Short mmCIF file of C-alpha atoms in Angstrom, two decimals:
data_model
loop_
_atom_site.label_atom_id
_atom_site.label_comp_id
_atom_site.label_asym_id
_atom_site.label_seq_id
_atom_site.Cartn_x
_atom_site.Cartn_y
_atom_site.Cartn_z
CA MET A 1 73.87 150.85 103.23
CA HIS A 2 74.78 150.31 106.91
CA GLN A 3 76.30 153.80 106.94
CA ILE A 4 72.89 155.27 106.20
CA ARG A 5 71.18 153.01 108.72
CA TYR A 6 73.61 154.25 111.39
CA PHE A 7 73.14 157.88 110.38
CA LEU A 8 69.33 157.50 110.59
CA ALA A 9 69.69 155.90 114.03
CA VAL A 10 71.81 158.78 115.38
CA SER A 11 69.41 161.33 113.82
CA ASP A 12 66.44 159.63 115.49
CA THR A 13 68.00 159.29 118.93
CA LEU A 14 70.55 162.15 118.94
CA ASN A 15 72.45 159.85 121.26
CA TRP A 16 75.46 157.80 120.11
CA THR A 17 75.13 155.15 122.82
CA LYS A 18 71.44 154.55 122.08
CA ALA A 19 72.09 154.59 118.32
CA ALA A 20 74.89 152.03 118.66
CA ASP A 21 72.59 149.82 120.77
CA ARG A 22 69.80 150.11 118.25
CA CYS A 23 72.12 149.15 115.39
CA ASN A 24 73.75 146.45 117.48
CA VAL A 25 77.31 147.72 116.89
CA ALA A 26 80.13 149.12 118.99
CA GLN A 27 80.33 152.91 119.13
CA PRO A 28 83.69 153.16 117.31
CA SER A 29 82.19 151.29 114.32
CA LEU A 30 79.24 153.65 114.35
CA THR A 31 81.53 156.68 114.43
CA ARG A 32 83.73 155.27 111.66
CA ALA A 33 80.74 154.57 109.40
CA ILE A 34 79.38 158.08 109.88
CA LYS A 35 82.80 159.61 109.20
CA ALA A 36 82.90 157.61 105.93
CA LEU A 37 79.45 158.86 104.95
CA GLU A 38 80.51 162.42 105.77
CA ALA A 39 83.60 162.03 103.59
CA GLU A 40 81.43 160.79 100.72
CA LEU A 41 78.92 163.62 101.09
CA GLY A 42 81.69 166.17 101.53
CA GLY A 43 80.64 167.68 104.82
CA GLU A 44 79.81 167.16 108.47
CA LEU A 45 76.38 165.63 109.13
CA LEU A 46 76.34 165.53 112.91
CA ARG A 47 77.97 167.77 115.48
CA ARG A 48 78.86 166.56 118.96
CA GLU A 49 78.99 169.22 121.63
CA ARG A 50 79.72 167.60 124.98
CA ALA A 51 76.62 165.53 125.80
CA LEU A 52 74.58 167.06 123.01
CA THR A 53 74.43 165.86 119.43
CA HIS A 54 72.65 167.72 116.69
CA LEU A 55 72.30 167.63 112.93
CA THR A 56 74.30 170.13 110.92
CA GLU A 57 72.62 172.12 108.16
CA LEU A 58 73.85 169.53 105.61
CA GLY A 59 72.65 166.72 107.88
CA GLN A 60 69.16 168.23 108.06
CA ARG A 61 69.06 168.68 104.31
CA VAL A 62 70.12 165.16 103.34
CA LEU A 63 68.16 163.38 106.10
CA PRO A 64 64.72 163.25 104.38
CA MET A 65 66.12 162.03 101.04
CA LEU A 66 68.38 159.42 102.62
CA ARG A 67 65.45 158.22 104.73
CA GLN A 68 63.12 157.89 101.74
CA CYS A 69 65.76 156.12 99.67
CA TYR A 70 66.64 153.85 102.59
CA GLU A 71 62.97 152.90 103.18
CA THR A 72 62.55 152.12 99.48
CA ALA A 73 65.76 150.07 99.51
CA VAL A 74 64.79 148.05 102.59
CA SER A 75 61.25 147.28 101.45
CA ALA A 76 62.36 146.48 97.88
CA LYS A 77 64.94 144.07 99.27
CA MET A 78 62.29 142.39 101.41
CA ALA A 79 59.97 142.14 98.40
CA ALA A 80 62.61 140.48 96.23
CA GLU A 81 63.41 138.01 99.00
CA SER A 82 59.80 137.16 99.88
CA ILE A 83 59.16 135.86 96.36
CA ILE A 84 61.96 133.37 96.78
CA LYS A 85 60.31 132.15 99.96
CA GLY A 86 56.81 132.11 98.41
CA ASP A 87 55.15 133.75 101.41
CA ALA A 88 51.53 134.85 101.70
CA VAL A 89 51.54 138.52 100.71
CA PRO A 90 48.80 140.75 102.16
CA LEU A 91 48.06 144.18 100.71
CA SER A 92 45.55 146.57 102.27
CA LEU A 93 44.63 149.47 100.05
CA ALA A 94 42.04 152.24 100.29
CA ILE A 95 40.68 153.98 97.21
CA SER A 96 38.45 157.01 97.36
CA HIS A 97 34.98 156.81 95.78
CA THR A 98 36.11 159.35 93.22
CA VAL A 99 38.89 157.25 91.71
CA SER A 100 38.31 154.39 89.29
CA LEU A 101 40.12 151.14 89.96
CA LYS A 102 40.33 150.47 86.24
CA PRO A 103 43.67 152.17 85.40
CA PHE A 104 45.29 150.26 88.27
CA ALA A 105 43.94 146.83 87.32
CA PRO A 106 46.87 145.91 85.02
CA MET A 107 49.31 146.63 87.87
CA LEU A 108 47.36 144.53 90.34
CA GLN A 109 47.31 141.77 87.73
CA GLU A 110 51.09 142.02 87.38
CA LEU A 111 51.50 142.07 91.17
CA ALA A 112 49.38 138.91 91.49
CA ARG A 113 51.46 137.21 88.79
CA VAL A 114 54.70 137.90 90.65
CA PHE A 115 53.30 137.28 94.13
CA PRO A 116 51.04 134.21 93.85
CA GLY A 117 50.45 134.61 97.60
CA LEU A 118 48.92 138.09 97.10
CA ARG A 119 45.82 138.67 99.25
CA LEU A 120 44.12 142.01 98.59
CA LYS A 121 42.00 143.96 101.04
CA LEU A 122 40.40 146.86 99.20
CA GLN A 123 38.40 149.56 100.95
CA ARG A 124 36.45 152.43 99.47
CA GLY A 125 35.87 155.66 101.32
CA SER A 126 35.30 159.38 101.30
CA ARG A 127 38.41 161.57 101.57
CA GLY A 128 37.94 161.75 105.36
CA GLU A 129 37.57 157.98 105.66
CA VAL A 130 40.60 157.35 103.43
CA ALA A 131 42.69 159.66 105.64
CA ASP A 132 41.43 157.88 108.77
CA TYR A 133 42.24 154.44 107.32
CA LEU A 134 45.81 155.60 106.72
CA LYS A 135 46.21 157.18 110.16
CA SER A 136 44.82 154.21 112.05
CA GLY A 137 46.89 151.73 110.04
CA THR A 138 43.77 150.02 108.66
CA VAL A 139 45.43 150.30 105.24
CA GLU A 140 49.09 150.51 104.17
CA MET A 141 48.46 152.73 101.20
CA ALA A 142 45.73 154.76 99.54
CA ILE A 143 44.92 156.15 96.12
CA ALA A 144 42.85 159.31 96.16
CA GLY A 145 42.63 162.96 95.24
CA PRO A 146 43.75 165.65 97.73
CA LEU A 147 42.85 164.46 101.25
CA GLY A 148 42.80 167.96 102.72
CA GLU A 149 45.06 166.71 105.51
CA ALA A 150 48.10 168.48 106.87
CA TRP A 151 49.40 165.34 108.57
CA THR A 152 53.19 165.49 108.37
CA ARG A 153 53.62 161.73 108.28
CA LEU A 154 51.69 161.43 105.02
CA ASP A 155 53.93 160.70 102.01
CA VAL A 156 52.24 161.93 98.84
CA PHE A 157 53.26 160.84 95.34
CA PRO A 158 51.16 162.54 92.62
CA LEU A 159 50.28 160.20 89.74
CA PHE A 160 48.01 161.94 87.23
CA GLU A 161 45.31 164.54 86.80
CA GLU A 162 41.70 163.93 85.90
CA HIS A 163 39.74 166.65 84.18
CA CYS A 164 36.35 167.55 85.70
CA ASP A 165 33.31 168.78 83.83
CA LEU A 166 29.53 169.11 84.04
CA ALA A 167 27.66 165.79 83.67
CA VAL A 168 23.95 165.48 82.90
CA ALA A 169 21.54 162.71 81.88
CA PRO A 170 21.06 162.31 78.10
CA THR A 171 17.46 163.51 78.52
CA HIS A 172 18.44 166.68 80.40
CA ARG A 173 17.78 170.04 78.74
CA LEU A 174 21.51 170.91 78.81
CA ALA A 175 22.50 167.60 77.17
CA ALA A 176 22.00 168.94 73.67
CA LYS A 177 24.13 172.05 74.26
CA ASP A 178 27.78 172.39 73.20
CA GLY A 179 28.64 174.19 76.38
CA ALA A 180 27.21 175.71 79.51
CA GLU A 181 27.95 178.61 81.78
CA PHE A 182 27.60 178.87 85.52
CA LYS A 183 24.44 180.99 85.12
CA ASP A 184 22.78 177.98 83.43
CA LEU A 185 23.12 176.14 86.75
CA ALA A 186 21.08 178.70 88.68
CA ALA A 187 17.85 176.82 87.98
CA GLU A 188 19.34 173.35 88.52
CA THR A 189 19.41 170.91 91.40
CA LEU A 190 22.99 169.79 92.05
CA VAL A 191 23.93 166.24 92.99
CA ILE A 192 26.82 166.64 95.41
CA ASP A 193 29.15 163.88 96.60
CA VAL A 194 29.87 165.40 100.01
CA GLY A 195 32.89 163.16 100.67
CA CYS A 196 34.54 163.85 97.32
CA GLU A 197 38.04 165.36 97.31
CA VAL A 198 37.06 168.32 95.13
CA VAL A 199 33.76 169.17 96.86
CA ASP A 200 35.24 172.33 98.41
CA ASP A 201 36.57 173.45 95.04
CA ILE A 202 33.18 172.89 93.42
CA ARG A 203 31.40 174.86 96.17
CA ALA A 204 33.95 177.68 95.93
CA ARG A 205 33.48 177.95 92.17
CA LEU A 206 29.69 178.00 92.53
CA ARG A 207 29.92 180.74 95.14
CA ALA A 208 32.32 182.72 92.98
CA HIS A 209 29.64 182.67 90.28
CA ARG A 210 26.97 183.78 92.74
CA ILE A 211 25.30 180.40 93.05
CA VAL A 212 24.77 180.39 96.82
CA ASP A 213 22.91 177.57 98.59
CA PRO A 214 21.56 175.92 95.45
CA PRO A 215 19.08 173.06 95.86
CA THR A 216 21.10 169.85 96.23
CA HIS A 217 20.86 166.10 96.60
CA ASP A 218 23.69 165.07 98.89
CA VAL A 219 25.21 161.62 98.46
CA GLY A 220 28.18 159.85 100.03
CA THR A 221 29.48 157.75 97.17
CA ARG A 222 30.34 158.20 93.53
CA GLU A 223 28.10 155.28 92.61
CA ASP A 224 25.00 156.90 94.12
CA GLN A 225 25.88 160.21 92.52
CA LEU A 226 26.04 158.57 89.10
CA ALA A 227 22.77 156.71 89.70
CA LEU A 228 20.96 159.96 90.57
CA LEU A 229 22.46 161.70 87.54
CA SER A 230 21.33 158.85 85.27
CA ALA A 231 17.83 159.16 86.76
CA ASN A 232 17.95 162.88 85.86
CA LEU A 233 17.46 164.08 89.44
CA GLY A 234 20.02 166.82 88.94
CA VAL A 235 23.38 167.78 87.43
CA ALA A 236 26.91 167.46 88.83
CA VAL A 237 30.52 168.42 88.31
CA ILE A 238 32.45 165.14 88.18
CA THR A 239 35.59 163.62 86.69
CA VAL A 240 35.28 162.98 82.98
CA GLY A 241 36.21 159.29 83.23
CA ALA A 242 33.39 158.51 85.63
CA ALA A 243 30.78 160.20 83.44
CA GLU A 244 31.85 158.24 80.38
CA THR A 245 31.37 154.86 82.05
CA HIS A 246 27.73 155.72 82.89
CA ALA A 247 26.62 157.04 79.49
CA LEU A 248 26.14 160.54 80.88
CA ARG A 249 26.52 163.62 78.69
CA LEU A 250 29.48 165.86 79.40
CA VAL A 251 28.82 169.51 78.83
CA PRO A 252 31.91 171.76 78.91
CA LEU A 253 31.30 174.26 81.70
CA LYS A 254 32.92 177.58 80.94
CA GLN A 255 35.36 178.92 83.55
CA LEU A 256 35.24 175.69 85.56
CA ASP A 257 38.91 174.74 85.03
CA LEU A 258 38.91 171.97 87.64
CA HIS A 259 41.26 168.97 87.86
CA LEU A 260 41.53 166.18 90.35
CA THR A 261 45.14 165.27 91.13
CA VAL A 262 45.19 161.55 91.91
CA SER A 263 48.02 160.60 94.24
CA VAL A 264 49.23 157.53 96.07
CA TYR A 265 49.64 157.95 99.82
CA THR A 266 51.69 156.04 102.35
CA VAL A 267 52.65 156.77 105.94
CA ALA A 268 56.26 157.77 106.58
CA GLY A 269 58.20 155.70 109.07
CA ARG A 270 55.82 152.76 108.90
CA GLN A 271 57.27 149.49 107.61
CA ARG A 272 55.85 148.89 104.14
CA GLY A 273 54.69 145.39 103.31
CA THR A 274 56.31 143.72 100.32
CA ALA A 275 53.27 144.04 98.02
CA CYS A 276 52.75 147.65 99.14
CA ALA A 277 56.38 148.53 98.43
CA THR A 278 56.29 146.87 95.02
CA LEU A 279 52.98 148.44 93.98
CA LEU A 280 54.22 151.84 95.16
CA ASN A 281 57.29 151.51 92.93
CA MET A 282 55.14 150.41 89.98
CA LEU A 283 52.77 153.34 90.47
CA ARG A 284 55.64 155.81 90.75
CA ALA A 285 57.51 154.37 87.77
CA ALA A 286 54.44 154.20 85.53
CA GLU A 287 53.77 156.40 82.57
CA TRP A 288 50.38 157.99 83.18
CA ALA A 289 48.49 159.62 80.36
CA SER A 290 46.70 162.44 82.15
CA ALA A 291 42.96 161.99 81.75
CA MET B 1 80.24 180.14 83.97
CA THR B 2 78.23 177.63 82.00
CA GLN B 3 75.75 178.81 79.43
CA PRO B 4 72.05 178.46 80.21
CA ASP B 5 71.47 175.84 77.52
CA PHE B 6 74.80 174.11 77.90
CA SER B 7 73.18 170.67 77.54
CA GLY B 8 71.77 171.82 74.19
CA VAL B 9 75.14 173.17 73.02
CA LEU B 10 76.63 169.78 73.80
CA GLU B 11 74.12 167.82 71.72
CA ALA B 12 76.21 168.01 68.54
CA SER B 13 79.28 166.96 70.50
CA PHE B 14 77.33 164.06 71.98
CA ILE B 15 76.27 162.83 68.53
CA ARG B 16 79.81 163.14 67.15
CA SER B 17 81.28 161.25 70.13
CA ARG B 18 78.58 158.57 70.09
CA ASP B 19 79.06 157.89 66.39
CA LEU B 20 82.88 157.69 66.46
CA ASP B 21 84.22 154.42 65.09
CA ALA B 22 86.22 153.76 68.25
CA PRO B 23 86.09 151.79 71.50
CA LEU B 24 83.55 152.99 74.09
CA GLY B 25 86.30 154.46 76.29
CA ASP B 26 87.53 156.70 73.47
CA ARG B 27 84.01 157.86 72.64
CA LEU B 28 83.32 158.78 76.27
CA GLN B 29 86.70 160.53 76.45
CA ALA B 30 85.98 162.52 73.28
CA PHE B 31 82.80 163.80 74.86
CA ALA B 32 84.50 164.55 78.18
CA ASP B 33 87.21 166.49 76.31
CA ASP B 34 84.58 168.67 74.65
CA VAL B 35 82.94 169.40 78.01
CA ARG B 36 86.33 170.31 79.50
CA ARG B 37 87.11 172.63 76.59
CA LEU B 38 83.69 174.34 76.60
CA ALA B 39 83.15 174.51 80.36
CA PRO B 40 86.37 174.08 82.35
CA GLY B 41 84.63 175.32 85.52
CA PHE B 42 81.94 172.66 85.27
CA MET B 43 84.51 169.94 84.68
CA ALA B 44 86.59 171.14 87.66
CA ALA B 45 83.54 170.73 89.91
CA ILE B 46 82.99 167.22 88.52
CA ASP B 47 86.67 166.38 89.11
CA ALA B 48 86.29 167.53 92.72
CA LEU B 49 83.13 165.40 93.21
CA VAL B 50 84.77 162.35 91.65
CA GLY B 51 87.92 162.90 93.73
CA ARG B 52 85.87 163.05 96.91
CA LEU B 53 83.96 159.88 95.99
CA GLN B 54 87.16 158.00 95.14
CA GLU B 55 88.83 159.17 98.34
CA SER B 56 85.91 157.93 100.43
CA ASP B 57 85.82 154.59 98.61
CA ALA B 58 82.29 155.15 97.31
CA GLY B 59 81.03 151.97 95.68
CA ALA B 60 83.57 149.80 97.53
CA ALA B 61 80.79 147.90 99.32
CA ALA B 62 79.17 146.79 96.04
CA PRO B 63 79.06 143.01 95.38
CA LYS B 64 82.49 141.63 94.53
CA VAL B 65 83.57 138.83 92.24
CA GLY B 66 82.44 135.59 93.89
CA ASP B 67 79.59 137.27 95.86
CA LEU B 68 75.96 136.40 95.32
CA MET B 69 74.24 139.25 93.47
CA PRO B 70 71.34 140.38 95.72
CA ALA B 71 67.85 139.66 94.34
CA PHE B 72 65.78 142.47 92.87
CA LEU B 73 62.26 143.05 91.67
CA LEU B 74 62.03 146.08 89.40
CA PRO B 75 59.47 147.32 86.85
CA ASP B 76 60.74 147.32 83.26
CA ASP B 77 59.97 149.66 80.37
CA GLN B 78 56.81 147.62 79.57
CA GLY B 79 55.47 147.91 83.12
CA ARG B 80 56.28 144.28 83.91
CA LEU B 81 57.97 143.29 87.15
CA VAL B 82 61.32 141.71 86.46
CA LYS B 83 63.24 139.48 88.85
CA LEU B 84 66.98 138.88 88.64
CA GLN B 85 66.32 135.10 88.71
CA ASP B 86 64.06 135.40 85.65
CA LEU B 87 66.75 137.18 83.65
CA LEU B 88 69.33 134.58 84.66
CA LYS B 89 67.11 131.76 83.34
CA ALA B 90 67.97 132.99 79.83
CA GLY B 91 71.73 132.78 80.50
CA PRO B 92 74.54 134.86 82.02
CA LEU B 93 73.69 138.53 82.35
CA ALA B 94 75.49 141.84 82.22
CA ILE B 95 73.60 144.37 84.29
CA ALA B 96 74.62 148.00 83.82
CA PHE B 97 73.53 150.85 86.08
CA HIS B 98 72.94 154.17 84.38
CA ARG B 99 72.36 157.65 85.76
CA GLY B 100 69.46 158.66 83.55
CA HIS B 101 68.18 159.44 80.08
CA TRP B 102 69.51 163.00 80.40
CA CYS B 103 73.14 161.88 80.88
CA PRO B 104 75.18 162.02 77.62
CA TYR B 105 77.69 159.44 78.91
CA CYS B 106 74.82 157.03 79.62
CA ARG B 107 73.36 157.67 76.17
CA ILE B 108 76.73 156.84 74.56
CA ASN B 109 77.07 153.79 76.84
CA ILE B 110 73.55 152.47 76.12
CA GLU B 111 74.14 152.79 72.39
CA ALA B 112 77.32 150.73 72.67
CA LEU B 113 75.55 148.15 74.86
CA ALA B 114 72.68 147.91 72.35
CA ARG B 115 75.11 146.97 69.57
CA ALA B 116 76.84 144.49 71.92
CA GLU B 117 73.52 142.84 72.82
CA GLU B 118 72.84 142.26 69.12
CA LYS B 119 76.10 140.30 68.98
CA VAL B 120 75.51 138.08 72.00
CA ALA B 121 71.74 137.55 72.13
CA GLY B 122 71.92 134.45 69.92
CA GLU B 123 74.37 132.90 72.40
CA HIS B 124 71.94 133.03 75.37
CA ARG B 125 73.87 135.85 76.98
CA HIS B 126 72.10 139.04 77.80
CA ILE B 127 72.32 142.63 78.92
CA ALA B 128 69.95 144.69 81.06
CA ALA B 129 70.14 148.33 82.13
CA VAL B 130 68.94 149.92 85.38
CA VAL B 131 68.06 153.61 85.67
CA PRO B 132 66.47 155.68 88.45
CA ASP B 133 64.27 157.28 85.75
CA ARG B 134 60.55 156.58 85.55
CA ARG B 135 59.22 154.42 82.74
CA LYS B 136 58.56 157.21 80.25
CA PHE B 137 62.23 158.22 80.39
CA ALA B 138 63.47 154.64 80.44
CA ILE B 139 61.54 154.16 77.19
CA TRP B 140 63.15 157.28 75.76
CA LEU B 141 66.67 156.05 76.58
CA LYS B 142 65.88 152.62 75.17
CA SER B 143 64.32 153.94 71.95
CA GLU B 144 67.10 156.39 71.21
CA ALA B 145 69.65 153.57 71.24
CA LYS B 146 67.20 151.04 69.74
CA ALA B 147 68.25 148.85 72.65
CA PRO B 148 66.87 145.31 72.41
CA PHE B 149 67.26 144.72 76.17
CA PRO B 150 65.05 145.71 79.12
CA VAL B 151 65.61 149.03 80.87
CA LEU B 152 64.51 148.66 84.48
CA THR B 153 63.34 151.47 86.76
CA ASP B 154 64.96 151.68 90.19
CA ILE B 155 62.73 154.16 92.06
CA ASP B 156 64.61 156.27 94.64
CA ASN B 157 67.79 154.37 93.64
CA GLY B 158 66.58 151.77 96.15
CA TYR B 159 68.37 148.78 94.64
CA ALA B 160 71.48 150.85 93.87
CA MET B 161 71.52 152.03 97.49
CA SER B 162 71.22 148.48 98.80
CA LEU B 163 74.38 147.72 96.79
CA GLY B 164 76.16 150.81 98.13
CA LEU B 165 76.03 152.49 94.73
CA ALA B 166 73.80 155.52 95.41
CA ILE B 167 75.61 158.82 95.82
CA TYR B 168 74.54 162.41 96.49
CA VAL B 169 75.94 164.81 93.89
CA GLY B 170 76.38 167.66 96.38
CA ASP B 171 75.20 171.25 96.27
CA GLU B 172 77.78 172.63 93.85
CA VAL B 173 77.31 170.02 91.13
CA LYS B 174 73.55 170.10 91.71
CA SER B 175 73.31 173.80 90.92
CA LEU B 176 75.76 173.52 87.99
CA MET B 177 73.70 170.68 86.53
CA THR B 178 70.41 172.54 86.96
CA ASP B 179 71.88 175.65 85.33
CA SER B 180 73.12 173.55 82.41
CA GLY B 181 69.74 171.95 81.75
CA TRP B 182 70.28 168.56 83.41
CA ASP B 183 67.60 167.87 85.97
CA PRO B 184 67.28 164.28 87.20
CA ALA B 185 64.48 165.31 89.60
CA LYS B 186 61.94 165.47 86.78
CA SER B 187 62.67 162.05 85.36
CA GLN B 188 63.16 160.38 88.75
CA GLY B 189 59.96 161.86 90.17
CA THR B 190 61.79 162.80 93.36
CA ASP B 191 63.89 165.77 94.31
CA ASP B 192 66.57 163.93 96.26
CA TRP B 193 69.47 164.31 93.79
CA LEU B 194 70.82 160.86 94.41
CA LEU B 195 72.43 159.13 91.44
CA PRO B 196 73.82 155.65 91.01
CA ILE B 197 77.49 154.98 90.37
CA PRO B 198 77.20 153.57 86.81
CA ALA B 199 78.61 150.16 87.67
CA THR B 200 78.39 146.99 85.56
CA PHE B 201 78.14 143.42 86.88
CA ILE B 202 78.48 140.19 84.93
CA ILE B 203 76.42 137.53 86.69
CA GLY B 204 76.48 133.80 86.09
CA THR B 205 73.29 131.71 85.97
CA ASP B 206 74.04 130.68 89.59
CA GLY B 207 73.62 134.34 90.59
CA ILE B 208 77.31 134.75 91.42
CA VAL B 209 79.17 137.89 90.31
CA HIS B 210 81.63 136.74 87.67
CA SER B 211 83.15 140.11 86.89
CA ARG B 212 82.46 143.74 87.75
CA PHE B 213 83.34 147.32 86.92
CA VAL B 214 82.76 149.95 89.63
CA ASP B 215 84.21 153.42 89.22
CA PRO B 216 82.74 156.49 90.96
CA ASP B 217 83.97 158.48 87.94
CA TYR B 218 80.79 158.31 85.85
CA ARG B 219 82.74 159.38 82.75
CA THR B 220 84.32 155.94 82.51
CA ARG B 221 82.37 152.73 81.91
CA MET B 222 83.11 149.06 81.48
CA GLU B 223 84.73 148.66 78.06
CA ILE B 224 82.52 146.69 75.68
CA GLU B 225 85.31 144.27 74.76
CA ASP B 226 85.85 143.47 78.46
CA LEU B 227 82.12 143.07 78.99
CA LEU B 228 81.79 140.68 76.04
CA ALA B 229 84.81 138.65 77.15
CA ALA B 230 83.43 138.37 80.70
CA LEU B 231 79.98 137.39 79.41
CA ALA B 232 81.54 134.77 77.13
CA SER B 233 83.45 133.14 79.98
CA ALA B 234 80.51 133.23 82.44
CA THR B 235 78.33 130.17 82.77
#
């Protein structure tokens, strides 16, 4: 594994002296290790031209995968060792309002069993807040739908998809119908969770069906959205799972075809805590039945 | 050129090889012979990859006899987190790395290990398998062989890499494998095309490596008789 550590150090610094210092080895050892890695991969990874060092095409191609694998290896190793020591294990996690904690509860339970020192810090937020928590380092990882962020340091691992549909109170006039069409919404007030990950998709679909500037109640959390729906103040397009927990009626909305892809997010290059690394591996290994 | 559904064509050959009444080595060889006969070009590329790995001493840094086996914490096929120390509480352990549920050699190997586990389980000696595949595929591999032991998921080959056992298959083999219908990316949930060297370690209850088999040629595996003998003499 030291070969990969050395290769990552040279790739980061593009300077053999600095890389050797960072890895705390003599330059000949560094060179030897990289030659061995090149022999194993069957090609040159780095090219030295006088004072300049740059990655070859093969080097550029294998760098991201070796980095991801190396980060997983290092944090998994730390996790296995920290149990032996019985350390306190903090885990800071953000979950968007849209996502239910329920499917993740068995994993947190398993994590707490293995790490008796587990101390959770859970934060809820809109997609913007979740993205900010990740960027600022307030949380190590997040579970949410698409964050609408083009931040290159964000590592995204898709987990499952949740189907969205029209939800109404049991007393609503549409509740008794087998299905609805967009034109049925023309006379309705919509309850919109403005921080929800699919709010832009919902608005785009409404516009596409000529529902422009409909009357709305705007809310900032899923909980408030569900409360207003239960009180029959309007109708909403939400994930099916959320509607079921609040005894709302789901009415299939023709031509909606909307899914929320729930992913786990981490920040590349940031040292993952032991609980974070272990939970990430559990989430990625898990078998998810798509909702 | 390999045929588009080469992996499908080989299924009958896989079943015939797996079900041979012969030592594991012969069964793996029977399958390898069929591949060589049906797709000499494919096998030549594999020979070149294996030659390169052997030349560069791939896997040489893996724990040796007398070394302490590094700790791990990996999710099993039930979603439980499994520690090496927990497995060792039940007795000496054979831990076998596998490339994935899609690999015919691994499927033959797992089947042989499953029958071996049935023989030794009453003697407080155990077997566990490690794959880079996600749980769904680990379950598939386990069910096909009716394996009574845990199949652990090593995401990104992280543990294998920490042991110096993760290798990159290279562009040529990657495209040959994809064309033939073998795609580890789907089951691993990552497109990095790293695979573990399918090594086997026999570990005593003190965590010390008692015996090992490491060969970058994935077509050869630790012989079951050797594995059973090593397990029997481990304490």
